[in-house]
XYZ file of C-alpha atoms in Angstrom:
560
model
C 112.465 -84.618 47.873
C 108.387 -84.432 48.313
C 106.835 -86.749 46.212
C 104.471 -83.367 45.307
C 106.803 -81.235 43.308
C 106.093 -81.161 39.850
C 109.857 -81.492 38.515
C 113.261 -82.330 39.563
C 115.109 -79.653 40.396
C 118.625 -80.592 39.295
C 118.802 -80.117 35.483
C 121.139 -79.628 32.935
C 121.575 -76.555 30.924
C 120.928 -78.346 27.127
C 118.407 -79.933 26.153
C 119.092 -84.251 27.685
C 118.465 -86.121 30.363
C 120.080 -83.687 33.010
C 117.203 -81.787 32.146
C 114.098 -80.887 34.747
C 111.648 -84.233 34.381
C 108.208 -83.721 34.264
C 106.445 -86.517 36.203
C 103.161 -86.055 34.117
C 105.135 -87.137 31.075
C 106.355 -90.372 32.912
C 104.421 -92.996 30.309
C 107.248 -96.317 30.151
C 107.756 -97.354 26.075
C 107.711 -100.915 27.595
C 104.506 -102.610 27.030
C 104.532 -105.227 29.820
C 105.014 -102.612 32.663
C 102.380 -100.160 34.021
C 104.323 -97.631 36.545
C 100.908 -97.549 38.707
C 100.325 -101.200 39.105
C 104.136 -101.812 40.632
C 102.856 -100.656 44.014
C 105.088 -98.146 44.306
C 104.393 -94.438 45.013
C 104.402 -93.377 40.975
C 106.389 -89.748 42.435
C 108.584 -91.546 44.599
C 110.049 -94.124 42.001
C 109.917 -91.535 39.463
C 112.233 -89.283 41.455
C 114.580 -91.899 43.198
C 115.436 -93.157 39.244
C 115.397 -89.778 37.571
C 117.678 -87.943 40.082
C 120.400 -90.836 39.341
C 119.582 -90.775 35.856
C 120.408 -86.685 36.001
C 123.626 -87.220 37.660
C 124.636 -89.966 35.593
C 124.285 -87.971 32.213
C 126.054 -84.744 33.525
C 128.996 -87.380 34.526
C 128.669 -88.822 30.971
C 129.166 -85.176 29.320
C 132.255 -85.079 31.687
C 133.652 -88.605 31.044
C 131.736 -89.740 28.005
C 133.428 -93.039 27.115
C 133.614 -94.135 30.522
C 131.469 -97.238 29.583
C 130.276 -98.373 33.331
C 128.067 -95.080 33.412
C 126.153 -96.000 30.118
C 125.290 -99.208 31.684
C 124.422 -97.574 34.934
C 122.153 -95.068 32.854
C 121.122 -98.002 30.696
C 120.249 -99.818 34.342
C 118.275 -96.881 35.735
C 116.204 -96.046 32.520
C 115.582 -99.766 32.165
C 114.171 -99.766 35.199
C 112.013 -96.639 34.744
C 110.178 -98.488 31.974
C 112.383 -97.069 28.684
C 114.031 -100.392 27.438
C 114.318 -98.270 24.258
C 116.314 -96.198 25.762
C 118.319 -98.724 27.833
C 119.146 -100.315 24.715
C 120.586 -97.749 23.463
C 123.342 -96.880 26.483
C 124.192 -100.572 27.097
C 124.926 -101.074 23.019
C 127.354 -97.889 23.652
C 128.861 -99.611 26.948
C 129.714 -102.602 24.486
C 131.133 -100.528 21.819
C 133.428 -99.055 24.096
C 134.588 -102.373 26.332
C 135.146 -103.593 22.760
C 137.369 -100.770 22.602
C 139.246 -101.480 25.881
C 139.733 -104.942 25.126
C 141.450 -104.495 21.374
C 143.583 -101.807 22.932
C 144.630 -104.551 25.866
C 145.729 -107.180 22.918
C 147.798 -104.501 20.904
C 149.604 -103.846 24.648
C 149.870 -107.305 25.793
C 153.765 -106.960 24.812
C 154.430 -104.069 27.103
C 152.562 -105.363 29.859
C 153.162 -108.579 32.417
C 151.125 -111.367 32.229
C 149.343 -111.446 35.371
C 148.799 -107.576 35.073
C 146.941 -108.455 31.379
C 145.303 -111.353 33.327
C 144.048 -108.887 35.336
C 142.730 -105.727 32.699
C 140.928 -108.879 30.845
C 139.688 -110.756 33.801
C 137.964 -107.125 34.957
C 136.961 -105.849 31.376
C 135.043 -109.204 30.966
C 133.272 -108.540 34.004
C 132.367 -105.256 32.692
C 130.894 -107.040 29.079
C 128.933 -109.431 30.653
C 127.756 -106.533 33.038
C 126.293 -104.665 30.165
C 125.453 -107.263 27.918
C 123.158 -108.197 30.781
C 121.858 -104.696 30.820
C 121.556 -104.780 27.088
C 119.877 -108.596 26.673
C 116.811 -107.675 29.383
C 116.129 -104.466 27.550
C 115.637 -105.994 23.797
C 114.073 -108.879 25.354
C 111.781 -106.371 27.313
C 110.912 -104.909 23.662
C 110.542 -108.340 21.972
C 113.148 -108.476 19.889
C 114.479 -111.699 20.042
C 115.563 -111.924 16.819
C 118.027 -109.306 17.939
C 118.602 -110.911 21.178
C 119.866 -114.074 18.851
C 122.109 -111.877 17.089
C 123.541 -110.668 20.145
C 123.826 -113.843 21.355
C 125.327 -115.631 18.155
C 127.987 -112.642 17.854
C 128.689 -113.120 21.679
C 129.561 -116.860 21.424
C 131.912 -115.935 18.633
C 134.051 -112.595 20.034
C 134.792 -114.101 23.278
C 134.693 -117.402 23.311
C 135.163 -119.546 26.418
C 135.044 -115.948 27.990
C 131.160 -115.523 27.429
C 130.212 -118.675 25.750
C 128.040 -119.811 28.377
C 126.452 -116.744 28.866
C 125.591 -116.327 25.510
C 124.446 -120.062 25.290
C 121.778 -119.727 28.016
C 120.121 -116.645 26.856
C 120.210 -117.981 23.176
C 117.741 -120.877 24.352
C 115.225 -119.054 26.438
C 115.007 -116.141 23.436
C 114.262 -119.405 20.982
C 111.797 -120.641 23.805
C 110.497 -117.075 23.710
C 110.246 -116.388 19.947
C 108.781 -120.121 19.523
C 105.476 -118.555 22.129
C 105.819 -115.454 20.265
C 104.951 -116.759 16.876
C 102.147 -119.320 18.586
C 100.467 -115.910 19.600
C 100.579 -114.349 16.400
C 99.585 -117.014 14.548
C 96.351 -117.129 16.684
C 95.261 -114.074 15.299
C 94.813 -115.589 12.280
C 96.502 -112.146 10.570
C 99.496 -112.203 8.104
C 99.896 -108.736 8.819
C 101.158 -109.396 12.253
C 103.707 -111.763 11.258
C 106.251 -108.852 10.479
C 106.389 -108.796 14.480
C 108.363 -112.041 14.561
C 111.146 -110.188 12.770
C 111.281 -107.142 15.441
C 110.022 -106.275 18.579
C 107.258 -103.414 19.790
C 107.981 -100.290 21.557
C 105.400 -97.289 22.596
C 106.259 -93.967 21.623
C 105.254 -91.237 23.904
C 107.233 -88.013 25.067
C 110.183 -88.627 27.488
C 109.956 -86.438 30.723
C 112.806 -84.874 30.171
C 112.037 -83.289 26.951
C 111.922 -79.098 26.807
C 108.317 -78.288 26.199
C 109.095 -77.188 22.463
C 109.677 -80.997 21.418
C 105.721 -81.135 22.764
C 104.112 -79.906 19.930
C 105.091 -77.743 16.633
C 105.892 -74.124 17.672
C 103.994 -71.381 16.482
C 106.993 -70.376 13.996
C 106.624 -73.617 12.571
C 103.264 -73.611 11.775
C 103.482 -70.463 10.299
C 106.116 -71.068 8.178
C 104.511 -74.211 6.850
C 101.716 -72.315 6.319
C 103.813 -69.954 3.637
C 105.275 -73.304 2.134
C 101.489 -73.912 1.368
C 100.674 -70.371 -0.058
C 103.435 -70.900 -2.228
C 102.692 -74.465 -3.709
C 99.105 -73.806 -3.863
C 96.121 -71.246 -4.832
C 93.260 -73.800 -3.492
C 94.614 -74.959 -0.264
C 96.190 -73.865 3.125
C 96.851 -75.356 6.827
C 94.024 -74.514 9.722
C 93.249 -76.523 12.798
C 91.493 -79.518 12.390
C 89.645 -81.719 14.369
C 90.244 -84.938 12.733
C 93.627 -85.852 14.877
C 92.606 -84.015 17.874
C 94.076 -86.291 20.094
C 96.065 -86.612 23.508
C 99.834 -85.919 23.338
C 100.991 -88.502 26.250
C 98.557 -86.921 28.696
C 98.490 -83.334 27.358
C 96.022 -82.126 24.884
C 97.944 -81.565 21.600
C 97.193 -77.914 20.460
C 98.864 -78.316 17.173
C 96.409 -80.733 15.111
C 96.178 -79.134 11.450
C 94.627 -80.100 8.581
C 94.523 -79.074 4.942
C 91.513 -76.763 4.046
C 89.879 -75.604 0.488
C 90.912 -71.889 0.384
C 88.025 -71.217 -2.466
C 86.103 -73.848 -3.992
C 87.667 -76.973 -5.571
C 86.507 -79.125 -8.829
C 86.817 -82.620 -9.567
C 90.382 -83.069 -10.795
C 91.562 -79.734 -10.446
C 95.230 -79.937 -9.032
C 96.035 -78.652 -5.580
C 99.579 -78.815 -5.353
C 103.150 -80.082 -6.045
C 105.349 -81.694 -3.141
C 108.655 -81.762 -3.856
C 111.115 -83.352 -0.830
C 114.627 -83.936 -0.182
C 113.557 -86.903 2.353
C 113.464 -89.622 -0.390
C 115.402 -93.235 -0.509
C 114.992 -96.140 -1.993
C 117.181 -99.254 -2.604
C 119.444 -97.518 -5.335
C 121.505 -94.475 -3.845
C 124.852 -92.768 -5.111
C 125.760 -93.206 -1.527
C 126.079 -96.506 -2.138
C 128.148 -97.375 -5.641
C 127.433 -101.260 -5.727
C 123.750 -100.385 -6.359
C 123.892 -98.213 -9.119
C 122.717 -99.042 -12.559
C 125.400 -100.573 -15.006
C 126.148 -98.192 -18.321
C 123.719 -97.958 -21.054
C 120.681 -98.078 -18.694
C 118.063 -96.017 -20.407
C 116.625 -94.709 -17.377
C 118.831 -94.089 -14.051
C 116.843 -92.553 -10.602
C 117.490 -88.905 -9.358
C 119.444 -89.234 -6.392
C 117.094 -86.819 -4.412
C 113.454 -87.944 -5.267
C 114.276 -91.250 -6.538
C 112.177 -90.918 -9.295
C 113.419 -92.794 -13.019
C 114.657 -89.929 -15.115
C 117.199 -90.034 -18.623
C 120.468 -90.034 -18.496
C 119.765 -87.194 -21.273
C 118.278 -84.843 -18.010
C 121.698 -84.569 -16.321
C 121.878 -82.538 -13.610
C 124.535 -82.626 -11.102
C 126.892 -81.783 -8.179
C 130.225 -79.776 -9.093
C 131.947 -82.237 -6.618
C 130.648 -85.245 -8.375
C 128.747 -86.689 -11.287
C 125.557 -87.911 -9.237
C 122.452 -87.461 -11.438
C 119.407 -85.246 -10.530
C 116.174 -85.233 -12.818
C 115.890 -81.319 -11.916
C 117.836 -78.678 -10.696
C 115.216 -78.117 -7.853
C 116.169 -81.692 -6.909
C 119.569 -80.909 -7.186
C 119.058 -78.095 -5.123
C 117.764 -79.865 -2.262
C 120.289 -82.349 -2.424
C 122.592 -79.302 -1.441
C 121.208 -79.952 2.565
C 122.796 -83.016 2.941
C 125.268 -83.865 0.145
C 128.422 -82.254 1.642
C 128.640 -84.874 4.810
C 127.916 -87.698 2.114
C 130.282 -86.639 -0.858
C 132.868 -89.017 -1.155
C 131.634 -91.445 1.390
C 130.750 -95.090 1.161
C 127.679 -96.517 2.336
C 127.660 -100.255 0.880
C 127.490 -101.724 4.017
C 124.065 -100.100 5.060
C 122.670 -100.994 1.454
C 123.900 -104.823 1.837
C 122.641 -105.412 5.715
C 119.115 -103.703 4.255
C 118.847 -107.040 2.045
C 119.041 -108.788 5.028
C 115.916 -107.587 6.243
C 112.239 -107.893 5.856
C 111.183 -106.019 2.779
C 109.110 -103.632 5.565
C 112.158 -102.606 6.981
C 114.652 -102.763 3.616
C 114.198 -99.193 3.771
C 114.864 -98.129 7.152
C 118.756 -97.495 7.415
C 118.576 -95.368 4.146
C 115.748 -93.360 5.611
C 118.134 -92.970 8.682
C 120.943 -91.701 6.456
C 119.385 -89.194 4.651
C 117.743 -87.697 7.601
C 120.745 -87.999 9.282
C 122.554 -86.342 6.451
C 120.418 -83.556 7.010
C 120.469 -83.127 10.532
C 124.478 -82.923 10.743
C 124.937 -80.972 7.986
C 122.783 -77.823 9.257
C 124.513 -78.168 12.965
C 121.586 -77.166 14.568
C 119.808 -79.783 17.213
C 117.850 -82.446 15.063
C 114.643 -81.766 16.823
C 115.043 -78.029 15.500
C 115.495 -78.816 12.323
C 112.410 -77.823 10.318
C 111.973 -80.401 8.101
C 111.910 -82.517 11.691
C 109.908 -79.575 13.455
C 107.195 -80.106 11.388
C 106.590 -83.724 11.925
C 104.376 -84.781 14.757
C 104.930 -88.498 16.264
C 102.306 -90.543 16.789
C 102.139 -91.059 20.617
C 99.780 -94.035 22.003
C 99.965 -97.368 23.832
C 99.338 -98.895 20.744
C 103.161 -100.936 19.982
C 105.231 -99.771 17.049
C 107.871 -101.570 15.183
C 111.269 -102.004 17.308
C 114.616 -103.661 16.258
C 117.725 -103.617 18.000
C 119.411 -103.364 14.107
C 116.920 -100.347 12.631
C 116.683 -98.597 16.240
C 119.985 -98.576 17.639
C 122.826 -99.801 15.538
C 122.399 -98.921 11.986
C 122.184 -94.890 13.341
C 125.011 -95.497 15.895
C 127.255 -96.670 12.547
C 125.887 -94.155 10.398
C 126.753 -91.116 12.780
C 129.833 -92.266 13.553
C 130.990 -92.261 9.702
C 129.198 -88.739 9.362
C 131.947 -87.876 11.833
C 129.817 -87.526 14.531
C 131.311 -89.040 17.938
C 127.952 -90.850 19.232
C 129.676 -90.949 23.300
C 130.494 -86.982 23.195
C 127.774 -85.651 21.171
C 124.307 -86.088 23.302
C 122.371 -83.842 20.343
C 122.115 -87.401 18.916
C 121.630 -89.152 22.478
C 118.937 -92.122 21.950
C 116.433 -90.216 23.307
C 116.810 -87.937 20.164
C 117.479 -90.604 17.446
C 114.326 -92.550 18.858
C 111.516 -89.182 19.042
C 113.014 -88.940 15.163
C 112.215 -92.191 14.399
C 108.382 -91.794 16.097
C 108.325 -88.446 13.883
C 109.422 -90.391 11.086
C 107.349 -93.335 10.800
C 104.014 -91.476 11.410
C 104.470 -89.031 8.446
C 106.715 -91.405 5.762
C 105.077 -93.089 2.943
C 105.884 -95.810 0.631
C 104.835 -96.460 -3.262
C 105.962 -99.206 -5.785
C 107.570 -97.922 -8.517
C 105.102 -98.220 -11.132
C 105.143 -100.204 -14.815
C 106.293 -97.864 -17.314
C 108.919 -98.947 -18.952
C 107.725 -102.056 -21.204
C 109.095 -100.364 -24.252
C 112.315 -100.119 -22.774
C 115.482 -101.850 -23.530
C 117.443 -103.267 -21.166
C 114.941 -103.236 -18.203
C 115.531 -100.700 -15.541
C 118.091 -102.131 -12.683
C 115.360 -103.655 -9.648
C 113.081 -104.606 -12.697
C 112.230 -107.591 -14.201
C 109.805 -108.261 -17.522
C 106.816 -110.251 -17.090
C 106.548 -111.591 -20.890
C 103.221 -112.769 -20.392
C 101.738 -109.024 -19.470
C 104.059 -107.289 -21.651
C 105.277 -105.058 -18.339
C 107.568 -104.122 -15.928
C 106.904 -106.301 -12.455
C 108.048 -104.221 -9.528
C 111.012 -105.069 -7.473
C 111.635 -101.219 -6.257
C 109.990 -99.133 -3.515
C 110.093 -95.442 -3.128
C 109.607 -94.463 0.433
C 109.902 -90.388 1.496
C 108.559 -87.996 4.055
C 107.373 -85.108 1.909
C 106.933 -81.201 4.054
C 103.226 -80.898 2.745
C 101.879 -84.215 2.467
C 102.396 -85.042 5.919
C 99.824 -82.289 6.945
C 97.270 -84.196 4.990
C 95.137 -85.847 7.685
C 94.054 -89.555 6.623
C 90.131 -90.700 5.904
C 89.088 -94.050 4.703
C 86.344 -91.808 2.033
C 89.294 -89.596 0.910
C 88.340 -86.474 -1.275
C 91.448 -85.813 -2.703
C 94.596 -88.374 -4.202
C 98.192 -87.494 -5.093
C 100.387 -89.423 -7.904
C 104.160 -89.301 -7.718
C 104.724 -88.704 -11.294
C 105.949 -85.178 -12.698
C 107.809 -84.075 -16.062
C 111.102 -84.664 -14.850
C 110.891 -88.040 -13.338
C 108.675 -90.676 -12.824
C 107.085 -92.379 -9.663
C 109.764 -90.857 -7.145
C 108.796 -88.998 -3.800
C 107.643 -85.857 -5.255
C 103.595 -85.724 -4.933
C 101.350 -84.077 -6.998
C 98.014 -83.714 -5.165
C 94.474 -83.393 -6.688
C 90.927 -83.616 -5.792
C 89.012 -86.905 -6.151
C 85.583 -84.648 -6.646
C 83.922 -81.554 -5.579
C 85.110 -79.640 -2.120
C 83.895 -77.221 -1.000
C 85.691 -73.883 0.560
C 86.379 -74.570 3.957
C 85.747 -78.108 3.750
C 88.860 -80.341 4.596
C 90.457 -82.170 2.089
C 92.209 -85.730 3.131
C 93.865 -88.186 1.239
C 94.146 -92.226 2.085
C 97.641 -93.490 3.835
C 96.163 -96.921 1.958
C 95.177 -97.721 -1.272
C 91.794 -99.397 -0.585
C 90.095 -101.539 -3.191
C 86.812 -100.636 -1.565
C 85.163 -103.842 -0.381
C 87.376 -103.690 2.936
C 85.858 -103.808 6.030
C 86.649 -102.011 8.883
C 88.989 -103.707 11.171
C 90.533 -104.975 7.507
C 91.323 -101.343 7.259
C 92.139 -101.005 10.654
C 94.898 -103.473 10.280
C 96.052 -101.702 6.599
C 96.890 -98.751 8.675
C 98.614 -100.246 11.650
C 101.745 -98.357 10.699
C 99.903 -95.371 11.189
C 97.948 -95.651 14.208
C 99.862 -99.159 15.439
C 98.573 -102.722 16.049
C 95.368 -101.615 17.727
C 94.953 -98.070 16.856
C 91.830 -97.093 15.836
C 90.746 -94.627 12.624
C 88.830 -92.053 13.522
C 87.522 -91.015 9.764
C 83.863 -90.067 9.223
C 83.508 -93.418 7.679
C 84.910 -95.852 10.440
C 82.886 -93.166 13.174
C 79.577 -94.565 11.187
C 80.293 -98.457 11.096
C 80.461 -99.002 14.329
């Protein structure tokens, strides 16, 4: 095939990685390789790779728990510069060896010895096959607190098996993470310390993605340009030019920005948004975490703000409390794949986890929720249409637990089959998760409730203060706020407080002082005290614009 064509021509007829690939949208999520520094002919790898790649997948949708071609895939994309991806296909190949070797035990009666000598001997091969595979990817994305995991779970499935295997790898990630933290620490920034918990990944398009995954269609736009004519009388969505950046080599021709439709006063309120894409750490989906009986205040299950037990407003299936029927409303996108199912497990893992990522899985399950509920593609999904990612060579936040496994496990209960069903291939789950963490924010809970007897479950009195301390976050991905484009001199502010319930994801947005029509109106990602400087604030929004991202506000564009 000439290295001058512009895409493979064997593709698939859905949307996956038997697609056409683009070799202009060949950017590797690995930050330690650079495709044009290998010394290979960038066309000529590009096509050798993505041709297997291509045949592998339409073999996968043929024979999708055949395990060895996950690891081949895994192999292939790992090699293309997408240990993200990689990750991803050799975690499957695991899951389904696993498989194989439980069903080999139950058959072990009905079969000779030196023929179950043999399955083993062979399906061991295959583990530590993909386990390789698996270990060099996360290890390729820095995770090597995942890597341990692996590891430490390895040395106790199999034993004798794998032990050594597992033993070696162990000690060069605890050689690794020992450098890792050296480096950080040499920064002299607490900030980066979260980084010895997870690895780093880059998010840019995949070159197999249909050109409507690019950028926001023009539907899109204007149908979140009606959501804004009906939440607000001040405000709308034009272009702007404050994110006018490059989408992984092609100019991005959907940057918006919120605009004053007529002149605006101090004060003066601008709008309401209301989401269904709100978690925190207290969920009906999870039973062990709700409050105990004779809590004063309980949180709506949908915007996870506090509300009165007195404001009851549920589900006909079930008793879960809303603070609103417009809450309970939106609940109805998601709550039919949840009702009646138990989701402990992600709740008590989140624990585990740096208070940064305590959040994460949840976030996964309600968007998840969503997604499988309508039946459409996530990536169509208009909630998730809506929602640009934040594509750069800047590294972003990458576990094997939050990327991979807790999504894996929480499909797989929402009765989706993860092998068979590529609409939730990795490539999928991971663009959600770049859409995701650009546009989500997070809040504390805020000290209202000194008055109130017993506290609030997550609460705790300070006596000294006479107040609530916070032990709760709020984190949600609202349809309107994540339009509002970020400036370190914002002109407008939102609070998350409305009549029904208090500090959940709903936003209420209004201006800081005077804008005028036309002018665009942007709010802060970070609350600022106002003495920072500018690579302090730089670092504040690093999960934003990544570890060295750069803000391109009015302000930060004067100190240079």
């Amino acid at each position: 095939m000439s290295s001058n064509t512009n895409t493979t021509s064997l593709g698939g007829t859905s949307a996956g990685m038997d697609d056409a690939w683009n070799p202009r949208l060949w950017k590797p999520t690995c930050r330690h390789m650079n495709i044009e520094n290998t010394g290979e002919p960038v066309n000529e790898a590009f096509f050798e790779h993505s041709r297997i790649i291509i045949e592998l997948t339409k073999n996968i949708r043929k024979d999708p728990f055949d395990s060895s071609l996950w690891t081949q895939r895994g192999h292939h994309l790992r090699k293309m510069g997408y240990p993200d991806l990689a990750a991803g296909d050799t975690w499957k190949a695991t899951l389904l060896i696993d498989r194989q070797l439980v069903a080999l035990q139950k058959r072990r009666a009905n079969i000779t010895d030196s023929e179950a000598l043999g399955k083993l001997t062979a399906l061991i091969g295959q583990q530590s096959t993909a386990f390789h595979e698996l270990l060099l990817a996360v290890n390729l994305l820095e995770d090597y607190r995942g890597v341990l995991e692996i590891c430490d779970n390895g040395i106790k499935t199999y034993g004798g098996n794998l032990e050594n295997f597992f033993r070696e790898r162990r000690l060069s990630a605890m050689k690794s993470l020992g450098e890792k933290q050296e480096i950080l620490k040499s920064h002299g920034n607490k900030e980066l310390e979260i980084y010895l918990e997870c690895g780093a990944t880059m998010h840019f398009a995949y070159p197999f993605m249909p050109a409507k995954y690019l950028s926001r269609q023009e539907d899109i736009v204007e149908s979140s340009k009606a959501l804004f004519r009906a939440a607000s009388s001040n405000c709308g969505l034009s272009r702007s030019s404050v994110s006018n950046s490059k989408l992984a080599g092609i100019m991005s021709s959907d940057s918006l920005g919120v605009f004053a439709t007529s002149d605006i006063t101090a004060s003066e309120r601008l709008l309401e948004d209301t989401t269904s894409f709100a978690v925190t750490s207290i969920s009906a989906s999870a039973p062990s975490t709700l409050p105990t009986e004779g809590t004063p205040l309980i949180i709506c299950d949908n915007c996870c703000g506090y509300t009165r037990r007195a404001t009851n407003f549920s589900l006909a299936c079930c008793q879960i409390i809303y603070c609103s029927q417009q809450c309970r409303d939106l609940a109805l996108s998601y709550h039919k794949v949840l009702c009646g199912k138990n989701f402990d497990w992600l709740y008590n893992e989140a624990k585990k986890l740096p208070t940064e990522s305590s959040l994460n899985g949840p976030m996964w399950l309600r968007v998840l929720a969503t997604c499988v509920q309508s039946g459409i593609h996530p990536l169509d999904h208009p909630m998730i249409a809506r929602l640009t990612p934040l594509y750069s060579r800047n590294g972003r936040k990458w576990s094997l637990v939050s990327n991979i496994k807790h999504p894996i496990l929480i499909l797989k209960q929402l009765g989706i089959n993860p092998f068979k069903d590529l609409r939730f291939d990795t490539w999928v789950l991971q663009t959600l998760w770049a859409r995701i963490i650009t546009n989500q924010g997070e809040h504390p809970l805020s000290a209202f409730f000194s008055l109130l007897e017993p506290p609030p479950q997550g609460l705790r009195q300070e006596k000294a203060a006479g107040t609530w301390d916070i032990a709760l976050s709020v984190r949600s991905i609202s349809p309107l706020y994540s339009f509002f484009n970020h400036s370190c001199e914002n002109n407008a502010d939102f609070e998350c407080d409305r009549g029904s319930a208090l500090n959940g994801g709903t936003k209420t947005f209004f201006a800081k002082q005077n804008i005028k029509k036309g002018e665009e109106i942007c709010v802060s990602y970070v609350h600022f005290k106002g003495n920072e400087t500018k690579e302090e604030r730089r670092v504040m929004l690093a999960p934003w614009i990544g570890m060295e991202g750069r803000c391109g506000c009015s302000k930060c564009r004067r100190e240079t």
